[in-house]
Coordinates of C-alpha atoms and ligand atoms in Angstrom, one line a residue:
X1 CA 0.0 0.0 0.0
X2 CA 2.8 2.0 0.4
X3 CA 3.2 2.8 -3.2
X4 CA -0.3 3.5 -3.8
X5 CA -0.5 6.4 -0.8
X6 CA 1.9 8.7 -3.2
X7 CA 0.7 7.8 -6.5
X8 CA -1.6 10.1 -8.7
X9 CA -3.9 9.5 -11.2
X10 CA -5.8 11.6 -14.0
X11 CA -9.3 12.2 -14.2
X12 CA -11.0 13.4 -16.7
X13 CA -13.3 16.7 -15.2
X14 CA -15.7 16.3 -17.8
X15 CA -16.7 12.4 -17.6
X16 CA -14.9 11.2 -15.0
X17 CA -12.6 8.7 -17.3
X18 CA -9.5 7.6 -15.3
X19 CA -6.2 7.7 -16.8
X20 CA -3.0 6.4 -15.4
X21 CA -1.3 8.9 -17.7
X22 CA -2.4 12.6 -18.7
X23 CA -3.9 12.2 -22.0
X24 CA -5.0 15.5 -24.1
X25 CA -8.2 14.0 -25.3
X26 CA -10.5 12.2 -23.2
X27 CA -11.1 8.9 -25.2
X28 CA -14.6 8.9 -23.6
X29 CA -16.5 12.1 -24.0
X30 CA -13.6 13.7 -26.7
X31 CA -13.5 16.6 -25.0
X32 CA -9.9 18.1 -25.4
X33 CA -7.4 19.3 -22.6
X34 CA -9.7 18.0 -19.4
X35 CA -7.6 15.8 -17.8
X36 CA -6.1 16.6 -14.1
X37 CA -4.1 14.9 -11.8
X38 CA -4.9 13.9 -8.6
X39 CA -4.3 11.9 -5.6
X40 CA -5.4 8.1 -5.7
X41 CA -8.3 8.0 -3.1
X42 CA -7.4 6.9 0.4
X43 CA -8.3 3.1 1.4
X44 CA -10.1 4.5 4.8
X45 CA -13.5 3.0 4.6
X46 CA -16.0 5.5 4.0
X47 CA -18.9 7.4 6.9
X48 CA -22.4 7.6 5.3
X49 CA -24.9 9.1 8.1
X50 CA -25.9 6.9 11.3
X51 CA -28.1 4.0 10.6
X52 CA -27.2 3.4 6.6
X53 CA -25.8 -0.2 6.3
X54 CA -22.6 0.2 3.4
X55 CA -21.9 -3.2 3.0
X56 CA -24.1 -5.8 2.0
X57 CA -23.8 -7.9 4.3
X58 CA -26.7 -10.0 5.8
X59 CA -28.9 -9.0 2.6
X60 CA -30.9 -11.9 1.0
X61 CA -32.2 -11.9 -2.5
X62 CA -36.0 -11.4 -2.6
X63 CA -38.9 -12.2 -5.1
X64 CA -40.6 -9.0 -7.1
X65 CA -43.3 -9.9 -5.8
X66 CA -42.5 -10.1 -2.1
X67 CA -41.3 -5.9 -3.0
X68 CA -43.8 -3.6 -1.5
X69 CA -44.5 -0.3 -3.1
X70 CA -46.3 2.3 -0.5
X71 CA -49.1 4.3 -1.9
X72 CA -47.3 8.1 -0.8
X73 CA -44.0 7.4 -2.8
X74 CA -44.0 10.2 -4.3
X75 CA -44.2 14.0 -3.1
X76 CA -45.4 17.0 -5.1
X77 CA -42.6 19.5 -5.3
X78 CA -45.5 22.3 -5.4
X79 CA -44.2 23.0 -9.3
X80 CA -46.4 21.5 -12.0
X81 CA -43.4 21.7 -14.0
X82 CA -41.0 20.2 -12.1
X83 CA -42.8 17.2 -11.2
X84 CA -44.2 16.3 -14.7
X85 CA -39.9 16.6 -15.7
X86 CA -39.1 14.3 -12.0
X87 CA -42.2 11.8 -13.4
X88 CA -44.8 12.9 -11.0
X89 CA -43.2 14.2 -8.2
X90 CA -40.0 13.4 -6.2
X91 CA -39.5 9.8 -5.2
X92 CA -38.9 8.6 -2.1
X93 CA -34.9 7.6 -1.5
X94 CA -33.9 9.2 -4.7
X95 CA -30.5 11.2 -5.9
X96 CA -31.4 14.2 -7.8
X97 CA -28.7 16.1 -9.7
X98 CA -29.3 19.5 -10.8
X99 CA -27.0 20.9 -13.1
X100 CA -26.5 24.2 -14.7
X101 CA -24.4 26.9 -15.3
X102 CA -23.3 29.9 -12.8
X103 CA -26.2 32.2 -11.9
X104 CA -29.1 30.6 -13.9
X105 CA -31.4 30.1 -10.7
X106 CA -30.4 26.1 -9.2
X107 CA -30.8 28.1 -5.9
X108 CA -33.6 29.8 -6.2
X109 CA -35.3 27.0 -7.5
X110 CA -34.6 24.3 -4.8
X111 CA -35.2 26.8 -2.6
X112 CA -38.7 27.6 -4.0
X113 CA -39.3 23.7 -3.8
X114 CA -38.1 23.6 -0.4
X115 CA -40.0 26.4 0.8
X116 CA -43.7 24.4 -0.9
X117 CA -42.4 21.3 1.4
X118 CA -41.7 23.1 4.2
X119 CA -45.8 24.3 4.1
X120 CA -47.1 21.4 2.5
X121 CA -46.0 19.9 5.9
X122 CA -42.4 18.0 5.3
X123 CA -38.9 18.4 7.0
X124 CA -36.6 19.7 5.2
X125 CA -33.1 20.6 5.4
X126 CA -30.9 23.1 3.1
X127 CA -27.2 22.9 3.3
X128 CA -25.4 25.4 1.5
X129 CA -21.7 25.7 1.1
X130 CA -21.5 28.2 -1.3
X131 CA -23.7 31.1 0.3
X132 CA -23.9 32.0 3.9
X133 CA -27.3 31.9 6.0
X134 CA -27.3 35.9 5.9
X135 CA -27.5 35.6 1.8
X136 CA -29.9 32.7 2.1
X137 CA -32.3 35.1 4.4
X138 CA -31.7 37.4 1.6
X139 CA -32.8 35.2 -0.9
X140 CA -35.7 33.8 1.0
X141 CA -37.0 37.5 1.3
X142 CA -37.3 37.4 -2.1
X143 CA -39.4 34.4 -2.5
X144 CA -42.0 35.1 -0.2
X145 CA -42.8 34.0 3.5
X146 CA -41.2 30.5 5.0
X147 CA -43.0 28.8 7.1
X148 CA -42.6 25.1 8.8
X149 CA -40.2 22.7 9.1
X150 CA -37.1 24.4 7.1
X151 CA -33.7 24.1 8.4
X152 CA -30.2 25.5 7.0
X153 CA -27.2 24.8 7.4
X154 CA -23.7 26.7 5.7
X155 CA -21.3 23.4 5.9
X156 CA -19.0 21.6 3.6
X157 CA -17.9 19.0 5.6
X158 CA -19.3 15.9 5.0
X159 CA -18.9 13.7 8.0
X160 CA -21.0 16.6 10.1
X161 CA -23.5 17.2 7.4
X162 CA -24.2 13.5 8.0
X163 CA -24.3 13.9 11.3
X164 CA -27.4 17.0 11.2
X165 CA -29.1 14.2 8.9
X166 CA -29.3 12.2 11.3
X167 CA -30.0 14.7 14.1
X168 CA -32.8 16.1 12.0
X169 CA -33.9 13.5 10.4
X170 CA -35.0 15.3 7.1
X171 CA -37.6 13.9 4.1
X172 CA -35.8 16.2 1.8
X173 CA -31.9 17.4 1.3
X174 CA -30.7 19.6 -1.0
X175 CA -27.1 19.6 -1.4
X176 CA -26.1 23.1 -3.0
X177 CA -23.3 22.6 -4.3
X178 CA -21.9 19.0 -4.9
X179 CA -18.5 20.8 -6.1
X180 CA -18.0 22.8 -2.6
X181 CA -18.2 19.2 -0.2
X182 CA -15.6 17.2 0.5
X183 CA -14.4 14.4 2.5
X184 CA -11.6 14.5 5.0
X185 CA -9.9 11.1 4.3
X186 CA -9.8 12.0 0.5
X187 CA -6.6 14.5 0.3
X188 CA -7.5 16.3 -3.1
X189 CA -9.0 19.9 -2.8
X190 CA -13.1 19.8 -3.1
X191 CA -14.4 19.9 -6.5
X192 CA -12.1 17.7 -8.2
X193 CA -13.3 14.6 -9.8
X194 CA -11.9 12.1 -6.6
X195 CA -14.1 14.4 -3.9
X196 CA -17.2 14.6 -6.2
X197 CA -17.8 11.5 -7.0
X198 CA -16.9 9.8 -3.4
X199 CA -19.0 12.3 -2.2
X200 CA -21.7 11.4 -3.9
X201 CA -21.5 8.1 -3.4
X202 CA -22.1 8.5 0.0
X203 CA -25.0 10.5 -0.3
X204 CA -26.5 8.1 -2.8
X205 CA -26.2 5.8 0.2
X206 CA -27.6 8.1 2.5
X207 CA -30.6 8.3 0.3
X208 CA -30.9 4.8 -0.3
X209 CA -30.1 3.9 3.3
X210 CA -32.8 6.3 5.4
X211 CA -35.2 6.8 2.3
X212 CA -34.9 10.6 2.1
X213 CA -34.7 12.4 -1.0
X214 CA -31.7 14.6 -1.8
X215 CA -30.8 17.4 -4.2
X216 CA -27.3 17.5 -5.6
X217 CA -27.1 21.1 -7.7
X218 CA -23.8 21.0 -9.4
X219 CA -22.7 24.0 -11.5
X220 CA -21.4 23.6 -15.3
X221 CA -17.5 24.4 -15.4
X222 CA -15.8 25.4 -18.7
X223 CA -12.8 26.1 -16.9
X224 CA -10.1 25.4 -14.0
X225 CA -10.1 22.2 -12.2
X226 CA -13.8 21.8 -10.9
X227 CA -15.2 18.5 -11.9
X228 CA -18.4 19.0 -13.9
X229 CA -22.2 17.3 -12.8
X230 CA -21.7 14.7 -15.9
X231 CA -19.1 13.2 -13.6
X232 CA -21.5 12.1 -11.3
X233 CA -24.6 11.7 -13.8
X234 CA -24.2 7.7 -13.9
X235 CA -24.2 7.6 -10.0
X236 CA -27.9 9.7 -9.4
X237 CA -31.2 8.3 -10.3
X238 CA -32.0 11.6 -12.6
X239 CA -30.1 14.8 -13.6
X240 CA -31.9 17.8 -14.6
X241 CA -30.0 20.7 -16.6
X242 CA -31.4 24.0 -15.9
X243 CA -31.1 26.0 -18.6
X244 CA -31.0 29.5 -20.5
X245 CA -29.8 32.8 -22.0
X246 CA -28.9 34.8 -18.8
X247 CA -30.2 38.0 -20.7
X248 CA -33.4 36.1 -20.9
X249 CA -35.7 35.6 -18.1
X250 CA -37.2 32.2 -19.2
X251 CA -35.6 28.8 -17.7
X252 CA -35.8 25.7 -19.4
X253 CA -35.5 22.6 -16.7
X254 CA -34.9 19.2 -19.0
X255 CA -34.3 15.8 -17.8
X256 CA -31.5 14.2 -19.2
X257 CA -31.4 11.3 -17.2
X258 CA -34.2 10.0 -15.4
X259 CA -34.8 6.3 -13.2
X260 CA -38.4 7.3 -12.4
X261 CA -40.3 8.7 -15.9
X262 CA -39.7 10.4 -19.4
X263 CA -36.3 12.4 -20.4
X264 CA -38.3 13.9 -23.1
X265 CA -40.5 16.3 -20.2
X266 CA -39.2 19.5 -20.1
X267 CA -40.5 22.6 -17.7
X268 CA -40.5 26.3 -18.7
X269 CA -39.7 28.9 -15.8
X270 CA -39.7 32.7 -15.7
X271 CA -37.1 34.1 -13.5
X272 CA -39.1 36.8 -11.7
X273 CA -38.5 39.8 -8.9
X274 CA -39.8 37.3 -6.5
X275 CA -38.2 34.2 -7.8
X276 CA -39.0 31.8 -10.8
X277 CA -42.4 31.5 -11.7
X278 CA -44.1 28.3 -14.1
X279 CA -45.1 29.0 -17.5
X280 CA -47.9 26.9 -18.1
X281 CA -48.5 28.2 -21.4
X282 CA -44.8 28.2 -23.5
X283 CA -46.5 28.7 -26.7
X284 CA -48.0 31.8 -26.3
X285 CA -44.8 32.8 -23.8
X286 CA -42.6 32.3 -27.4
X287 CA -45.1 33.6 -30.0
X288 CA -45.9 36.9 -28.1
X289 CA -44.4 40.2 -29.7
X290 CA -44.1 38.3 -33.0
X291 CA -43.7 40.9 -35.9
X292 CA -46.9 39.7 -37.9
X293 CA -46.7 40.3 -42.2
X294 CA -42.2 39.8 -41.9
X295 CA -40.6 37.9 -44.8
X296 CA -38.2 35.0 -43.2
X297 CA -40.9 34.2 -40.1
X298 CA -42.7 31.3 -39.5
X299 CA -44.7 29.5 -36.7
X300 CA -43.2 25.6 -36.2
X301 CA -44.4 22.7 -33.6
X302 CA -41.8 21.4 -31.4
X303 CA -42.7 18.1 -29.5
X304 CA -41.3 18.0 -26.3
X305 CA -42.2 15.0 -24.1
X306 CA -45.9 14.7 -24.1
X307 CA -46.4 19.0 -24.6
X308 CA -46.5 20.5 -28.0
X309 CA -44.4 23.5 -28.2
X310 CA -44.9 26.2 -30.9
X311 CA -42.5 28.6 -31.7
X312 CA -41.0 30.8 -34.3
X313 CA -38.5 29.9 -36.7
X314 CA -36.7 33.5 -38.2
X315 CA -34.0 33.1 -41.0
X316 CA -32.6 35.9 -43.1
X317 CA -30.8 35.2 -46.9
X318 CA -29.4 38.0 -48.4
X319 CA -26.4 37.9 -51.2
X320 CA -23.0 36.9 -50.2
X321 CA -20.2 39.9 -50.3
X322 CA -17.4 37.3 -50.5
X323 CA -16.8 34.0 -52.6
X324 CA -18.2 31.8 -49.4
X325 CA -21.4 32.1 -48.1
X326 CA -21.6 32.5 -44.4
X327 CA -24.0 30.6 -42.2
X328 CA -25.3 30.8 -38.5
X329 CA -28.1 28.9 -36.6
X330 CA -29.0 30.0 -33.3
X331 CA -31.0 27.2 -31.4
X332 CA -31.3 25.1 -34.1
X333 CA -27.9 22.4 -35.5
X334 CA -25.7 24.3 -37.4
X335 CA -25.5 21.5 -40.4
X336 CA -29.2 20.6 -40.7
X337 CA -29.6 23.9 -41.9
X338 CA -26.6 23.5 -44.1
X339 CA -28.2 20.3 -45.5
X340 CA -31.8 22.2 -46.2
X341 CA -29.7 24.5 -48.0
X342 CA -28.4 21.8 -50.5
X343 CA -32.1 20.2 -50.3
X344 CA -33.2 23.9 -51.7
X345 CA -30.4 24.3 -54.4
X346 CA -30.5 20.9 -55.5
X347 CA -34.3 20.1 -55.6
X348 CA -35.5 23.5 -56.1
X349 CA -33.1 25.2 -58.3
X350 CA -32.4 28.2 -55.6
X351 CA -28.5 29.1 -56.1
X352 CA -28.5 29.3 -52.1
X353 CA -24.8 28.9 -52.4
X354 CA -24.6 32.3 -53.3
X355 CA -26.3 33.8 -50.5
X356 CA -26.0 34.0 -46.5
X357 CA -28.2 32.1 -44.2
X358 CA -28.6 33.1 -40.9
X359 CA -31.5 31.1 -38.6
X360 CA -32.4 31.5 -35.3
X361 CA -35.1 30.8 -33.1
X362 CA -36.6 33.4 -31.5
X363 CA -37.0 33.5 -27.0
X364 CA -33.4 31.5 -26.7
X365 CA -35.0 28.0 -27.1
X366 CA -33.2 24.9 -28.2
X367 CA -34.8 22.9 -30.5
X368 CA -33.4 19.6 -32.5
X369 CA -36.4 17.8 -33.4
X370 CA -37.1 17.2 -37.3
X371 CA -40.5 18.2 -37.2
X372 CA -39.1 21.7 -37.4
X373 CA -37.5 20.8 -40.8
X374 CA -40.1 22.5 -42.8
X375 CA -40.8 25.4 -41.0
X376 CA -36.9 26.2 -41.8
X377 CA -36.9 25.6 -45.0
X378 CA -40.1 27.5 -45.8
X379 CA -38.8 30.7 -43.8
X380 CA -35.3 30.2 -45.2
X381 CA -37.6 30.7 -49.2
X382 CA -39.7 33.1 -47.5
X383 CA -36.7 35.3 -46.8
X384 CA -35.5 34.8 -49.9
X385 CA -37.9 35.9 -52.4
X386 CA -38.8 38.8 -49.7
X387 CA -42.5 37.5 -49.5
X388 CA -43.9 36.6 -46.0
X389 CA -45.9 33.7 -44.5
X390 CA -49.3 33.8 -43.7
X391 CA -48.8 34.3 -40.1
X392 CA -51.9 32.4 -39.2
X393 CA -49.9 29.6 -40.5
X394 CA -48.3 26.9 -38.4
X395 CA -46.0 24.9 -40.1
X396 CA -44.0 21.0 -39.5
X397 CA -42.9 18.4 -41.3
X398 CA -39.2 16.4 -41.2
X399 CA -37.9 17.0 -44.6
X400 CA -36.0 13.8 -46.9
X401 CA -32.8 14.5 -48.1
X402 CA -34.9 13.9 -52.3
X403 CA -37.3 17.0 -50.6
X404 CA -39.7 14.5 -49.6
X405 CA -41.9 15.6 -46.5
X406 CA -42.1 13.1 -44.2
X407 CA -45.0 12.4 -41.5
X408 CA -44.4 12.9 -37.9
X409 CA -45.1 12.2 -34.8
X410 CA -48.2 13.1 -32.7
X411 CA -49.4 15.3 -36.1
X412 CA -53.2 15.6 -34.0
X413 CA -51.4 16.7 -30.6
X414 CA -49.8 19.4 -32.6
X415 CA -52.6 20.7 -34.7
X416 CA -54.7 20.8 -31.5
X417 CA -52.3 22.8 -30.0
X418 CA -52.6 25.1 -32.8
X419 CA -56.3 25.6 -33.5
X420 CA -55.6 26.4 -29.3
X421 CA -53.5 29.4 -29.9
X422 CA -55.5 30.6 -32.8
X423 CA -54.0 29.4 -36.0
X424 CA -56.5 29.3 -39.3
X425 CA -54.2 27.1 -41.2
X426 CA -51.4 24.3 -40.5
X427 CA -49.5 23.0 -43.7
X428 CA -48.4 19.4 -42.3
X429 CA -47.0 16.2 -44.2
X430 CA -49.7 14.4 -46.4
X431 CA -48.9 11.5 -44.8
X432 CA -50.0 12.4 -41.2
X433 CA -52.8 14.8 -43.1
X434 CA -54.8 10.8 -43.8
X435 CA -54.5 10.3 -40.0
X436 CA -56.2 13.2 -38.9
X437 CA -60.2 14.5 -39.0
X438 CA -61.0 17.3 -40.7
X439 CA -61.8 20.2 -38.2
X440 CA -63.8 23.4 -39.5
X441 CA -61.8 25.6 -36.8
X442 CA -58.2 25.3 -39.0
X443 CA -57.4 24.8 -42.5
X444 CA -55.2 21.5 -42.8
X445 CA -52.9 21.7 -45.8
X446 CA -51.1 18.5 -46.7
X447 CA -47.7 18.1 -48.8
X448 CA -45.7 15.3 -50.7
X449 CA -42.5 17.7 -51.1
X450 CA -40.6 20.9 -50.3
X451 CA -42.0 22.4 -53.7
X452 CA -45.4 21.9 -53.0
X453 CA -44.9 23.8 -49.5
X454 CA -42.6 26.5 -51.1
X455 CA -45.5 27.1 -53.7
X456 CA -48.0 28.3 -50.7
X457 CA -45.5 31.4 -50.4
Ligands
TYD1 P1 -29.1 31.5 -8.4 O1 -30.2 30.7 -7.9 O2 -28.2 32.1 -7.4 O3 -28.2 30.8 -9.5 P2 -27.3 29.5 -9.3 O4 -27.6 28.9 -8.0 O5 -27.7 28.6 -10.5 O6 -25.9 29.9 -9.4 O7 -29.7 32.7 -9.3 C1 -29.1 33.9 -9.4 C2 -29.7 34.8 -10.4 O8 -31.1 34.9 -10.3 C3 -29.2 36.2 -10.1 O9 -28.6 36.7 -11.3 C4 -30.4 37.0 -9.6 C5 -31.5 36.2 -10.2 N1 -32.7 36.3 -9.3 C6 -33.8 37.0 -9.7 O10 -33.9 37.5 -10.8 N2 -34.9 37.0 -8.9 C7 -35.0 36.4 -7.7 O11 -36.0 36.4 -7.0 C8 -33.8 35.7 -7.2 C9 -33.8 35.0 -5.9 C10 -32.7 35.7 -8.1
MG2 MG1 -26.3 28.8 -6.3

């Protein structure tokens, strides 16, 4: 053992990958220059709180059916759109990262959630080692009135945070952050990769062990040696990324990982005055302030999870000054735009080659799903020949590379969600157009190809 207590190893800060020697790729995730070196972890055994069992000893295989599930598993978090991204609520004995960059409201939010507990009658405690309990006040002020069971504690110490576990026995933990806790026995400095990821461990046992839920927030790092949350994402049962333009007020919270429901659920926040507040309705949040008669604009359905999302799709094409032609997308993947620009040349005779493209999607979101396909290539045309879209007009369809539309899914979901929000028209794939019954509030138009749409500009 004597050779192992002075030997380092590299991690990886992205991913975690291990590497006896510093590598300037990481084979696993590819990101470039992330490795760091670090002490091997100590052989001490490890302190989860009082009454968690580490090893396995005495355990006996069970049947599935001798497994009882208790009715009250899961808890409301008091945000509609957190629990339909958790799966219903948060889950008794679960790990729940929550990771996002600097600033964009991890926090706030968990404190919001822990403030509904707190009221709707639950224990819970908030340890914070990044802020102290004067700046936590602060925060709370702006939240709104605490009341109930709601402790806080400013530590980073693991062995005494598990130690107030146990002292006040807690249903809910949030950990804020994951990359300020470390272990004693562990000699590297808190945040790297070795301290993480023990640390977690032990909390995953915790949670396991005494059935309460805990919150991990861990912040995205670009730089220095802080170990990101994808370190620790195979270790929870579901990571959430919070995310967002910080000039923009809305929040998008998507589950990337999750043991108890859907990864497609995402839930749309508004950072507030007085703290984040739901948006039940993102479609008309996205559409509002929409220039209405503008060349290059058009309304598109996004699918996310079970909840149709429309939104508008803006490009502007204007001649190239120089020999290449420049492109930018903003929300949207840079090279499926590049490939609906070849689809246009190629299949519809437009010499895009010789002109810009630059796409975005207006309010920040990020959107990859094909279904938006159409919508792009019709605003890309309709910036083109300078003549606008009937703004009444919702538009989706995954486009071939031939220029063939192609049906989608949940084509009814979406054209509900339109005739909802007002639209008189929805051009939509022919093949999904069969599917569907007529309805005298919107006019359905279907298409075989990108020509046919192009020819309704
Ligand atoms: P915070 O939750 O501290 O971010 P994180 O924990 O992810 O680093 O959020 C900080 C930002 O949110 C800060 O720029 C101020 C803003 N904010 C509001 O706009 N309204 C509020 O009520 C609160 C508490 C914060
Ligand atoms: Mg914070």
């Amino acid at each position: 053992m004597a050779k192992a207590k002075n030997s380092t190893i590299f991690f990886c800060k992205e991913c975690g990958y291990e590497s006896s020697k510093w590598m300037g790729q990481c084979p696993a995730c590819k990101e470039w220059n992330s490795f760091v070196e670090e002490p091997v972890a100590s052989e001490k055994k490890p302190q989860a709180a009082k009454g968690v069992r580490l090893s396995g000893r005495g355990a006996a295989p069970v049947r599935i059916s001798e497994i009882a599930l208790e009715d009250q598993d899961r808890t409301p978090t008091g945000f509609l759109e957190l629990d339909r991204v958790l799966g219903d609520g948060i889950v008794k004995g679960s790990l729940v990262l929550v990771g996002g960059d600097p600033g964009i409201g991890k926090s706030t939010l968990l404190l919001q959630v822990c403030r509904n507990l707190a009221v709707a009658g639950r224990r819970v405690l908030y340890i914070s080692g990044e802020e102290s309990l004067k700046q936590i006040k602060l925060r709370a002020n702006r939240i709104g009135e605490i009341t109930g069971e709601l402790f806080f504690l400013c530590e980073t110490n693991l062995d005494t945070i598990f130690e107030a576990i146990g002292q006040a026995k807690p249903d809910i933990v949030v950990i804020d952050s994951i990359q300020t806790m470390y272990r004693e026995d562990i000699s590297s400095a808190p945040g790297s990769v070795s301290q993480v990821r023990e640390s977690t461990n032990l909390l995953l046992q915790t949670a396991k062990g005494l059935g309460i839920a805990i919150f991990i927030v861990g912040h995205v790092t670009k730089e220095g040696v802080v170990a990101g949350p994808r370190v620790l994402e195979h270790m929870v049962d579901t990571v959430l990324y919070f995310e967002g333009d910080r000039q923009d007020s809305y929040r998008i919270l998507r589950a990337v990982k999750n043991r108890f429901g859907s990864t497609n659920e995402i839930g749309v926040f508004e950072m507030m005055e007085s703290g984040l507040s739901e948006v039940a309705n993102p479609s008309e949040m996205l559409l509002s302030g929409r220039p209405k008669e503008s060349s290059g604009a058009v309304v598109a359905c996004s699918l996310e999870g079970t909840r149709p999302i429309l939104l508008e799709v803006q490009a502007l094409v204007t001649a190239t000054n120089f020999g290449m032609a420049r492109r930018t997308a903003n929300g949207v993947d840079y090279n499926r735009i590049n490939i609906l620009l070849a689809i246009l040349e190629k299949r519809c005779g437009y010499a895009m080659s010789r002109y810009d493209a630059y796409v975005n999607i207006a309010g920040g979101m990020k959107m990859n799903e094909p279904a938006l396909d159409l919508a792009l290539v019709m605003a890309l045309v309709s910036s083109y020949k300078n003549r606008e879209v009937d703004s009444g007009m919702l538009i989706f369809g995954e486009v071939g590379l031939s220029g063939e539309v192609r049906g989608v899914s949940q084509a009814a979901q979406r054209v509900a969600e339109a005739v909802k929000m007002g639209f008189s028209a929805c051009v939509l794939p022919k093949a999904n157009l069969a599917k569907l019954k007529a309805d005298k509030r919107i006019r359905l138009i279907g298409v075989d190809n990108v020509r046919e749409a192009i020819g309704l500009i």
